[in-house]
XYZ file of C-alpha atoms in Angstrom:
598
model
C -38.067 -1.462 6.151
C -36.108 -3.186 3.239
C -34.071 -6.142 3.081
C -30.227 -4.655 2.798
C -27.318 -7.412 1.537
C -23.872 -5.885 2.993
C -21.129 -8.319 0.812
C -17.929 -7.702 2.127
C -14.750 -9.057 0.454
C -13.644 -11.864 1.177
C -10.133 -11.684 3.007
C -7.232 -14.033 1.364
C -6.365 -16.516 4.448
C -2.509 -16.841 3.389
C -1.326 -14.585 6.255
C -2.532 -12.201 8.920
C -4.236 -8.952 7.592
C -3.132 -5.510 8.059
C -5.063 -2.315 8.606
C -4.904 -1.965 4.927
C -6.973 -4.393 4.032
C -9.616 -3.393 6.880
C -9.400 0.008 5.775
C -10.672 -1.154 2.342
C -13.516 -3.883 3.105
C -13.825 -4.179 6.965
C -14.701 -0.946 8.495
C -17.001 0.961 5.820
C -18.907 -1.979 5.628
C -19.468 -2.058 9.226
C -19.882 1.844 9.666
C -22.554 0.997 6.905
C -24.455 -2.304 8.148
C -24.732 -0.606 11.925
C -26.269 2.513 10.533
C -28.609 0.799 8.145
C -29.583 -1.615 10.999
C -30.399 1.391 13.354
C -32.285 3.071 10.884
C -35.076 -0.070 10.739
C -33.577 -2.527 7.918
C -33.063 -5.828 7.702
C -29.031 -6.566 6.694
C -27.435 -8.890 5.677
C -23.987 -9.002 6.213
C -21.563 -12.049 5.178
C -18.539 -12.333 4.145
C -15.311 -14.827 5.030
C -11.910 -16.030 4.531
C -10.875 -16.762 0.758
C -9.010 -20.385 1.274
C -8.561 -21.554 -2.656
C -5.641 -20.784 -5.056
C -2.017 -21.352 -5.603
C -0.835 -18.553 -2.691
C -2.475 -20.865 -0.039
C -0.599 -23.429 -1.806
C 2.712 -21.966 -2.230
C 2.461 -20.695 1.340
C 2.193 -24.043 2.636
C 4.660 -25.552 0.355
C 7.069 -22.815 2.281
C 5.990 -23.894 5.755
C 5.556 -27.794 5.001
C 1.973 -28.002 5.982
C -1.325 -29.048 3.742
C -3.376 -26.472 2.456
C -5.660 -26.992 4.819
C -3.836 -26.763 7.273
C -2.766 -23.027 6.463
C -6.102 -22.148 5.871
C -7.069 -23.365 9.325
C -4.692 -21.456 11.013
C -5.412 -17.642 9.225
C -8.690 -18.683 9.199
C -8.710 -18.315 12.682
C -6.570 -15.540 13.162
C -8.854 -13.203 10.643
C -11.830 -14.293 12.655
C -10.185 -13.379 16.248
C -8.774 -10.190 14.465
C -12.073 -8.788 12.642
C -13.680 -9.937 15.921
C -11.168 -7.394 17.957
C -12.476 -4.456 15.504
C -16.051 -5.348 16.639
C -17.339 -6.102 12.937
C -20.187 -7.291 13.217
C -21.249 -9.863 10.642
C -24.551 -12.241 10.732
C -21.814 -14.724 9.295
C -18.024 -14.215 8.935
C -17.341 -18.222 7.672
C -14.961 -19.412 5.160
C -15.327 -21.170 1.530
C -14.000 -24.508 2.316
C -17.101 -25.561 3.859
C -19.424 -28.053 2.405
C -22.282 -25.293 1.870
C -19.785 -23.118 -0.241
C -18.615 -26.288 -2.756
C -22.235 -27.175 -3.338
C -23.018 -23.674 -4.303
C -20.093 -23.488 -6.306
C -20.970 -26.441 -8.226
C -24.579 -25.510 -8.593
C -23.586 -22.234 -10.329
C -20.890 -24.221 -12.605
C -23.700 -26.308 -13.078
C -26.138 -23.573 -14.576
C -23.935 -21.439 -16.595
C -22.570 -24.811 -18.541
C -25.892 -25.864 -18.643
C -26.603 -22.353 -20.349
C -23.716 -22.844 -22.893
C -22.217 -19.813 -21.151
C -19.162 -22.166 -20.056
C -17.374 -23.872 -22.678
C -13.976 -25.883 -22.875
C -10.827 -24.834 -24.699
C -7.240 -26.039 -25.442
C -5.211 -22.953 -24.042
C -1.380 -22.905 -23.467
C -0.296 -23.189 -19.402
C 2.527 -22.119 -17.644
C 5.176 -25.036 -16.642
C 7.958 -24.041 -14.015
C 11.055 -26.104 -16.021
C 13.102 -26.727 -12.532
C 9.894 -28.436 -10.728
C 7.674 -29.533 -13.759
C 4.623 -28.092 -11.798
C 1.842 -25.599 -13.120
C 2.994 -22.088 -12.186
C -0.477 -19.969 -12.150
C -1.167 -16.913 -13.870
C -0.727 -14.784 -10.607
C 2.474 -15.854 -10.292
C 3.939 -15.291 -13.296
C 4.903 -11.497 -13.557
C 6.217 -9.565 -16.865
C 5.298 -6.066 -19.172
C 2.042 -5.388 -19.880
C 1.307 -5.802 -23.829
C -1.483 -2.837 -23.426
C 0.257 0.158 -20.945
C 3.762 -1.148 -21.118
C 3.675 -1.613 -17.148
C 6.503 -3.696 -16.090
C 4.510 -5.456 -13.445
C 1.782 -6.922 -14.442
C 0.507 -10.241 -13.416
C -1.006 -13.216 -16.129
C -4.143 -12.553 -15.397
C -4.311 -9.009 -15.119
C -2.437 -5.636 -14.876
C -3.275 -3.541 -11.647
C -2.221 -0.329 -14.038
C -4.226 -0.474 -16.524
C -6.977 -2.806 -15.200
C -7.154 -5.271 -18.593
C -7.442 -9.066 -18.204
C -4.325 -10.520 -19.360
C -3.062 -14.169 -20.363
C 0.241 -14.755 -19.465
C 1.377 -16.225 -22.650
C 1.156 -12.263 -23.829
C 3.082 -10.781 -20.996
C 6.524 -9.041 -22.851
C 9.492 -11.179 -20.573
C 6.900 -13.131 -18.566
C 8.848 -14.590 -15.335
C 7.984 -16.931 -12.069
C 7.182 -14.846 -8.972
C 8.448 -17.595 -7.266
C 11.874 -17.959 -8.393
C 12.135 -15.804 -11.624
C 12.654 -18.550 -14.045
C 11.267 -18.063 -17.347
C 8.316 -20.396 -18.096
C 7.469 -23.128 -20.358
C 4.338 -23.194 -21.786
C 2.015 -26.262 -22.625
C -1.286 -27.200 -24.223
C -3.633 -28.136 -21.673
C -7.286 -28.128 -21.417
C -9.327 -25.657 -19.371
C -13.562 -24.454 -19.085
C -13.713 -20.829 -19.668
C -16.374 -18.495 -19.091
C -17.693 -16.460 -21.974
C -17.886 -12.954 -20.877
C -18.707 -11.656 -24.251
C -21.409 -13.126 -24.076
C -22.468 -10.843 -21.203
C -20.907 -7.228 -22.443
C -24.595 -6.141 -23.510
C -26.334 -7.110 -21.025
C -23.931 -5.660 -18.612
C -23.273 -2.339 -20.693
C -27.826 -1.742 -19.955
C -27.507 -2.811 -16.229
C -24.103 -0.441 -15.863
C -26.282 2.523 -17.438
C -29.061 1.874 -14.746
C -26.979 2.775 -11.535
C -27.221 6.271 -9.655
C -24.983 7.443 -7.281
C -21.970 5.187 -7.702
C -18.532 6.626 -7.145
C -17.412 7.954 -10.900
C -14.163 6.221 -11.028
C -15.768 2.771 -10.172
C -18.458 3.431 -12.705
C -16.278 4.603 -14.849
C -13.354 1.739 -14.847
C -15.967 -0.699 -15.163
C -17.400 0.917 -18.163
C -14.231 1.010 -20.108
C -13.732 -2.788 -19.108
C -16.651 -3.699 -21.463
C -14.569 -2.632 -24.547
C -12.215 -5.845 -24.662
C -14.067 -8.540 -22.605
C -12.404 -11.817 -23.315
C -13.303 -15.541 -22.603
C -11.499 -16.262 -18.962
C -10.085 -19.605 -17.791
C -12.072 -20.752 -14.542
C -10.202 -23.882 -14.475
C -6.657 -24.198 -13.222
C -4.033 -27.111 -13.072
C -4.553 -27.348 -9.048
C -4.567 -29.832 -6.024
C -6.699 -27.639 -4.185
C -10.109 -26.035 -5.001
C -13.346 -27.164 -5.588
C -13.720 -30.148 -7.997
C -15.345 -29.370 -11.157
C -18.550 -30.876 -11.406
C -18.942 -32.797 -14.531
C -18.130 -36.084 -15.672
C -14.664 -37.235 -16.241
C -13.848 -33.700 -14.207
C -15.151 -34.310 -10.847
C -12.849 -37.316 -9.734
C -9.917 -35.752 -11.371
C -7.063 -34.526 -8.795
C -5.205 -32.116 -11.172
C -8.337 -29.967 -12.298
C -10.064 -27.437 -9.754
C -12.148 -24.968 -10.201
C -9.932 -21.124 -9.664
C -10.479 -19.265 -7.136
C -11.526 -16.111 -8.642
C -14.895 -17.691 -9.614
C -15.455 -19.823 -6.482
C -14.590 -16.556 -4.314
C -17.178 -14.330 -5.612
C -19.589 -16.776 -5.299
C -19.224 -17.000 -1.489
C -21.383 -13.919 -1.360
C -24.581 -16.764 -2.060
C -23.378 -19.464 -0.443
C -22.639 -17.514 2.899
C -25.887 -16.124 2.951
C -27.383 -19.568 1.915
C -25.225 -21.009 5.033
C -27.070 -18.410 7.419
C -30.182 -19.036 6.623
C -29.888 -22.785 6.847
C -28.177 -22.125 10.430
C -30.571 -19.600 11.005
C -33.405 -22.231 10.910
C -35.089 -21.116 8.403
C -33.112 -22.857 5.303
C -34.774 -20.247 2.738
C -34.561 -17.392 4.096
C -31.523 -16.389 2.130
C -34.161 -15.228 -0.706
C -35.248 -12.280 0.765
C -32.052 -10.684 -0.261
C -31.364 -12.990 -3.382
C -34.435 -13.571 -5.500
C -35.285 -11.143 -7.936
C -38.348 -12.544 -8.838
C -39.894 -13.235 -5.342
C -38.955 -12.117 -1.792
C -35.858 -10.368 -2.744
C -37.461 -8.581 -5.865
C -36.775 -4.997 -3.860
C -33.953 -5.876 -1.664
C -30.544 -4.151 -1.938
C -26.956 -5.603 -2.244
C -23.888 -3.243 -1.792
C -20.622 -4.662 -2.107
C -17.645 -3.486 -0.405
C -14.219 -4.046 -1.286
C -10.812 -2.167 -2.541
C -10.490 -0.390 -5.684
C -8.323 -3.721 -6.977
C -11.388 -6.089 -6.281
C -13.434 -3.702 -9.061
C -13.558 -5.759 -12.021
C -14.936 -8.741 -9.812
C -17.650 -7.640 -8.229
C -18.835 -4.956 -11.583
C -18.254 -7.251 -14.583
C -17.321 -11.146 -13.672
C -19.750 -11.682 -10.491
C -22.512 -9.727 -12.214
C -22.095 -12.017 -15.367
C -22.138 -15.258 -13.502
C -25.074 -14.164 -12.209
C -26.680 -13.078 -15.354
C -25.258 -16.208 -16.531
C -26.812 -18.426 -14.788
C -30.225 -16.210 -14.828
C -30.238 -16.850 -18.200
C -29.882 -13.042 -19.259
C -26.738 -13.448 -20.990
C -26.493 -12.944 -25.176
C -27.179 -17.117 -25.553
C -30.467 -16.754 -23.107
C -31.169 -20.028 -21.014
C -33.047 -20.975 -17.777
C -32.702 -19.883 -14.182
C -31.550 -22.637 -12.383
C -33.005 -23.860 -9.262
C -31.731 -20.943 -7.003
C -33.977 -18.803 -9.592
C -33.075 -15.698 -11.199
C -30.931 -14.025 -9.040
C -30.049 -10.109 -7.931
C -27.556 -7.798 -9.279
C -25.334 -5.726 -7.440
C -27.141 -2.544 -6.213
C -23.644 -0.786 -5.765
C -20.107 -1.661 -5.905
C -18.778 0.434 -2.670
C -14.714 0.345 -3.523
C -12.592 2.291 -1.753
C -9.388 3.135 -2.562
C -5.172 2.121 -1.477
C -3.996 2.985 2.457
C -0.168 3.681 2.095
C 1.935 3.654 5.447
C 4.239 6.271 6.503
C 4.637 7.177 2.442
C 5.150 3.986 1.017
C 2.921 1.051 0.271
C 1.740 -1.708 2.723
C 5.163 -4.967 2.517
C 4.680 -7.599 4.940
C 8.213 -8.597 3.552
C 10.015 -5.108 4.390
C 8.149 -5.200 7.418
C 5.904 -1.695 6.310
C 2.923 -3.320 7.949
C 1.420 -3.342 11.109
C -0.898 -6.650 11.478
C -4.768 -5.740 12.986
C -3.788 -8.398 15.592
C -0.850 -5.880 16.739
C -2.525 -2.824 16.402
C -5.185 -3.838 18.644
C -2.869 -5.028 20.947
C -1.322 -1.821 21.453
C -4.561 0.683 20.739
C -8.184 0.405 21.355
C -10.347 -0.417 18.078
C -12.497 2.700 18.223
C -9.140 4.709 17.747
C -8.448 2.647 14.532
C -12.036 3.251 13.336
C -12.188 6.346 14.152
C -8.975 7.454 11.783
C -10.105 4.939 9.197
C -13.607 6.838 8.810
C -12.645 10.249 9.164
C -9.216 10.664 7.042
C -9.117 6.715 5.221
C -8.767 5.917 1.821
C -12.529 6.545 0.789
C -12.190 8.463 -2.694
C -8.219 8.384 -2.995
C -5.667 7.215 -1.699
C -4.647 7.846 1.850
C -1.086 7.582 3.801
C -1.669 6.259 6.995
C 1.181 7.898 9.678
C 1.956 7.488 13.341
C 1.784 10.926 13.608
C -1.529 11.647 12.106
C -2.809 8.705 14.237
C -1.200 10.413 17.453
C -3.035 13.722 16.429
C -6.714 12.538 15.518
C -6.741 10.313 18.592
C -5.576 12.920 21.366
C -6.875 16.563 19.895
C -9.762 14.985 18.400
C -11.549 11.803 20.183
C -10.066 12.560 23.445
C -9.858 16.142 23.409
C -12.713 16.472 21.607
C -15.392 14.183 22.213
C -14.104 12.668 25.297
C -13.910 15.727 26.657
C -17.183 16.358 26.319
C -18.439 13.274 27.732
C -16.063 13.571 30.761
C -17.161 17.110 31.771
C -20.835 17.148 31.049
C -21.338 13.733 33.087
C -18.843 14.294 35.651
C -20.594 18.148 36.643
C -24.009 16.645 36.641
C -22.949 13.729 39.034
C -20.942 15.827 41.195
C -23.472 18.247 41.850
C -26.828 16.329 41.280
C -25.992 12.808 41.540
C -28.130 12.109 38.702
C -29.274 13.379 35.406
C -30.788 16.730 36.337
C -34.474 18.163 34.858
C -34.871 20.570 32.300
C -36.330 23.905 33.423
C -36.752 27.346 31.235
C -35.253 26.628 27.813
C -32.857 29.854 26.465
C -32.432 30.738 22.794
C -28.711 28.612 23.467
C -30.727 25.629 24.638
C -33.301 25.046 21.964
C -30.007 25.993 19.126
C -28.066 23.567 20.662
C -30.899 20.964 20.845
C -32.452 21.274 17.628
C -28.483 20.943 15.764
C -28.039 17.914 17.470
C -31.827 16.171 16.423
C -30.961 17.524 12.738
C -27.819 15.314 12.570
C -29.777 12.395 12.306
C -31.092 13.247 9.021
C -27.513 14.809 7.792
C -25.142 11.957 9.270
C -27.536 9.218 8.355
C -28.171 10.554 4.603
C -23.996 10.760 3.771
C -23.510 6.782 5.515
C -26.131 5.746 3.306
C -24.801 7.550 0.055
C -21.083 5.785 1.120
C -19.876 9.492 2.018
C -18.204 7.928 5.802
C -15.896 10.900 6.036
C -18.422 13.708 5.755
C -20.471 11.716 8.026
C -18.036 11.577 10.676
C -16.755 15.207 10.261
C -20.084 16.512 10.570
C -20.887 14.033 13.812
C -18.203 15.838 15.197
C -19.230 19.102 14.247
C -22.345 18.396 16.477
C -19.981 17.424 19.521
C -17.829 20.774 19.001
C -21.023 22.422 19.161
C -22.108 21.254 22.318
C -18.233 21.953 23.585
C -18.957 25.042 22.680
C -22.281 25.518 24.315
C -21.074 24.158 27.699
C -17.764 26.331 27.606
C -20.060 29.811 26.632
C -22.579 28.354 29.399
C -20.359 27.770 32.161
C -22.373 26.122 34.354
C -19.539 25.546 36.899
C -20.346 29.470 37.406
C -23.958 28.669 38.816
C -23.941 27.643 42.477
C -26.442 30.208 43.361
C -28.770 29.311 40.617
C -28.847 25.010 40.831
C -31.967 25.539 38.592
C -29.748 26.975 35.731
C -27.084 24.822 36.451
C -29.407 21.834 35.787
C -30.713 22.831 32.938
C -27.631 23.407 31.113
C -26.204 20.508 32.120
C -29.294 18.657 31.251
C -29.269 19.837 27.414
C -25.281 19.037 27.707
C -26.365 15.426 28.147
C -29.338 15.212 25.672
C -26.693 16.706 23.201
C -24.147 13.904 24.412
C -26.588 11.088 24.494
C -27.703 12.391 20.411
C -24.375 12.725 19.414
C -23.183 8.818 20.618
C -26.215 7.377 18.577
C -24.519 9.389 15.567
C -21.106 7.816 16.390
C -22.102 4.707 17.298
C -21.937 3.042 13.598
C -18.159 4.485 13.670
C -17.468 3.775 17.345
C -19.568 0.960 18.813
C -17.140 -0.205 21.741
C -16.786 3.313 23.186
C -21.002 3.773 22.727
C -21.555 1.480 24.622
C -19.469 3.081 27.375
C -20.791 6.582 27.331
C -24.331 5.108 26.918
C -23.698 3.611 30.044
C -21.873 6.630 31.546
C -25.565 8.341 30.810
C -26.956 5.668 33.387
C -28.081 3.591 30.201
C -28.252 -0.518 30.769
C -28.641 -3.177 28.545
C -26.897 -3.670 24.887
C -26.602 0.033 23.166
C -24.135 -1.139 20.436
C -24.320 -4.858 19.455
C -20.998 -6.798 18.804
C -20.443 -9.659 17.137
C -19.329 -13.133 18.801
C -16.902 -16.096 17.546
C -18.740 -19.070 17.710
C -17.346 -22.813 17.106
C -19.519 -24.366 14.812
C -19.631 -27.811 12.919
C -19.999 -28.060 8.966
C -23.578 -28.930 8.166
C -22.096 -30.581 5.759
C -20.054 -33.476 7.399
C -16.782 -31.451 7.559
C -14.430 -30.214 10.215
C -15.658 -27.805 12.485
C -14.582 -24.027 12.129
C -15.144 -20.651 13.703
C -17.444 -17.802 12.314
C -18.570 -14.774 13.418
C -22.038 -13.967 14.083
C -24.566 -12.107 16.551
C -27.800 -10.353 17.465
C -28.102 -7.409 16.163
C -31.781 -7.260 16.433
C -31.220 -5.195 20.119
C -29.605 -1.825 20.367
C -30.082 1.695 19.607
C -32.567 2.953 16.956
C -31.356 5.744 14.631
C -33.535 8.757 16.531
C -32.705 11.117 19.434
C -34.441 9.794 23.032
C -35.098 11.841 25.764
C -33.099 11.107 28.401
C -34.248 10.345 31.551
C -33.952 13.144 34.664
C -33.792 11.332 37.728
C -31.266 8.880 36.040
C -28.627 7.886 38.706
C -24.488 8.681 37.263
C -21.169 8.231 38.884
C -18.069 9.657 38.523
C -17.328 8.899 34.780
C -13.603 7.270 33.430
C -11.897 8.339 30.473
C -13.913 7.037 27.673
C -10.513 6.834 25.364
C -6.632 6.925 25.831
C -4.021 9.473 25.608
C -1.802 8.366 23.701
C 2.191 9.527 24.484
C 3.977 11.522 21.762
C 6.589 9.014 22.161
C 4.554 6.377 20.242
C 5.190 8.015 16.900
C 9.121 7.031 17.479
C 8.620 3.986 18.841
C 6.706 2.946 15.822
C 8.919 4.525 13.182
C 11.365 2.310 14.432
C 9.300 -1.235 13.750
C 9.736 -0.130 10.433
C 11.848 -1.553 7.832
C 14.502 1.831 6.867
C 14.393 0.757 3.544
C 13.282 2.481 0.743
């Protein structure tokens, strides 16, 4: 057993999410986590809602409510959503607790105290018709570099450099395309220099990362610069150092307080956990975490977070940066093992706009579709290596000819024979040639499904799952066991190696498909939790704050990752449809939500 860290990115809580964004962070980390679980590890998986910045701010400017009070209120929703989808987190919380600001601070802390912090006079953005800061995100303009004509001030998504806005070619306000003014002001910046050796050796150590990740954060080392992690704000965590921390116009930005949410939620489990330090056995590299393993999952625009800033605060504040330093008293701390990005879902051809209405919300899909059927077209034809158009049709198809048709089917007529003619799970006699074949393919996906989940290969892993069930369609169609009245002995033994093949084949789905294995595992006469889900629990800040939602559960019960006999003699009834049919008339019906505009 080894001590696993799942870090999923942290969803922005200015808005409901669509499927998207779960198609990028939510469901390969949970496809992941189950499997790694079932196979005997210990993970760790955290993650929450994002609450800092100026879109929270300029969101709640629009609907005339605090901050906090925005945050609240998607907070909430994410939580009830990602809940829905059955993702199943030891803690889903949020980064305006208590825990998170101290942890913030405490890495602040250590860097400055490292000299790998430093201030600097720097022009900022002024919006002339309101007089307030107008933050690098939302200032828009050509990219100096590639030319690209819409590139935020602090970075372009086309070429992937960090930018300052000051350098954009025609930089103007997102907001309400003004032209900015720009002003001296004073900021603490983070000297990533400083880090572009040490990160350039730890890049060169890591195996089996996805080339275009490895390679994009490769080329990033070429023009680190010193980044702003200061900001003209109202809202964020106070900078802690004197003359800063009482100040109301200074905060800390969110890109650095974000990242660092990956500690502090883990540091939050483990003190609700009981155990306040056990949060190192996936953290410190020079004690009980020394051979854990953290993989990060996020979307491909998340890269340069989580494979050059959050690995250089935590060098940082190790002390392993070009200035050296001192651990501080978290110790030295773990690198990423592997940055897990995946890339852009389009819909219906064009990209994801909650303004043009080319969305739909998880809160709406799962109102209208079961969760499974959303996993199940994530993992098998989502954005893993490329980028992936998500369409009604498609959806239609994979759900009805291939989880209904497919392995529905299966389920339905293997379980439905055996109870109408035995009333129970029937015993093996005589094995055939057929039998054993059909047997052994179904124990040997264990090692094949479980080897491509744990080398981030989801969609090979599910295609080859399902290669497994359309063997054992196969077997029971060449069988026919509905043929063998006269011979009940045959009859039962086919039947019986239809089941063991159904009963292998939902452990290997069950990391893709945990609400319907838990259905067929009872359909098999199974009791008791097969597939673990997470619950929403209210909790209080341990800190003194409000109280807030998070996700959490035991995952400790379940299914192992192994074929089990099953059990002749088990009682089974008359099974239901594990999944829907959907009607061809969806595909119209949900073209037409759709804004027409190109």
């Amino acid at each position: 057993m080894s001590h696993v860290l799942a870090a999923v990115a942290w969803p922005y809580a200015n808005g409901p999410r669509h499927i998207g964004h779960v198609s990028g962070f939510g469901v390969p980390s949970d496809v992941f986590s189950r499997y790694m679980r079932m196979a005997g590890h210990d993970v760790l998986m955290v993650s929450g809602t994002d609450e800092h910045g100026t879109p929270i701010q300029v969101q709640a400017d629009k609907e005339g409510v605090t901050p906090r009070e925005l945050a609240d209120r998607y907070n909430r929703v994410i939580v009830e959503d990602l809940h829905g989808l059955g993702l199943a987190y030891d803690l889903f919380t949020r980064t305006t607790t208590g825990n998170h600001y101290a942890v913030v601070q405490q890495l602040f802390e250590g860097l400055y105290r490292n000299g790998y912090i430093v201030p600097k006079v720097t022009m900022g953005a002024i919006s002339p018709s309101t007089g307030r800061t107008l933050p690098d995100r939302y200032i828009e303009g050509t990219c100096p570099i590639c030319g690209y004509d819409s590139a935020r001030g602090d970075q372009c998504d086309n070429c992937g450099n960090q930018l300052d806005p000051i350098d954009l070619v025609n930089p103007r306000s997102k907001i309400n395309g003004e032209t900015p003014r720009f002003v001296e002001t004073e900021h603490f910046f983070l000297d990533l220099p400083a880090f572009a050796q040490a990160l350039g050796k730890w890049l060169d150590t890591r195996e089996g990362w996805r080339p275009n990740v490895l390679r994009f954060s490769k080329n990033l080392l070429d023009d680190l610069q010193p980044r702003a992690i200061t900001r003209d704000l109202e809202w964020g965590v106070p900078i802690p150092l004197e003359g800063w921390r009482d100040r109301s116009d200074k905060r800390i930005y969110v890109w650095f307080d974000a990242v660092i949410g990956y500690l502090s939620a883990s540091i939050e489990w483990a003190r609700r956990s009981g155990d306040p330090e056990a949060w190192r056995r996936w953290w410190e590299a020079d004690g009980a975490g020394k051979d854990a393993r953290g993989y990060y999952f996020m979307g491909k625009d998340n890269i340069v977070f989580h494979s050059v800033i959050w690995p250089s605060l935590l060098l940082g504040y190790s002390g392993e940066g070009d200035r050296g330093g001192e651990p501080g008293d978290l110790g030295r701390l773990n690198l990423p093992t592997e940055v897990v990005s995946s890339e852009f879902l389009t819909m219906e051809g064009r990209k994801f706009s909650s303004s043009r209405q080319v969305v739909i919300y998880v809160r709406d899909f799962l109102d209208r579709y079961d969760a499974d059927a959303l996993r199940y077209f994530i993992a098998v034809a989502g954005p893993e290596s490329q980028d992936t158009d998500f369409t009604w049709a498609e959806f239609l198809r994979r759900n009805n000819d291939e989880l209904v048709a497919g392995w529905g089917n299966l389920v339905n007529r293997s379980v439905s024979m055996a109870a109408k003619n035995f009333g129970a799970i029937p015993p093996a006699g005589p094995l055939t040639d057929e039998d054993r074949a059909l047997l052994e393919t179904a124990k040997a996906g264990f090692a094949q499904v479980g080897g491509l989940i744990e080398k981030h290969r989801q969609k090979q892993a599910i295609s080859e799952a399902m290669r497994v069930v359309g063997e054992a369609n196969k077997y029971l169609s060449d069988q026919a066991p509905w043929k063998m009245k006269d011979d009940p002995e045959r009859m039962g033994t086919v039947l019986h190696v239809a089941l063991q093949a159904v009963s292998d084949c939902n452990t290997l789905l069950t990391p893709f498909l945990p609400h319907s294995a838990q259905r067929v595992h009872e359909l098999l006469g199974g009791t008791g939790v097969h597939a673990p889900m997470p619950s929403i629990v209210e909790v209080e800040d341990l800190d003194g704050g409000p109280s807030y939602p998070i996700l959490t559960g035991d995952y400790t019960v379940g299914a192992r990752w192994e074929s089990v006999p099953i059990e002749a003699g088990r009682s089974l009834a008359t099974p239901k449809p594990v999944f829907r049919k959907l009607d061809p008339s969806i595909v119209d019906e949900e073209l037409a939500r759709l804004d027409p505009r190109e």
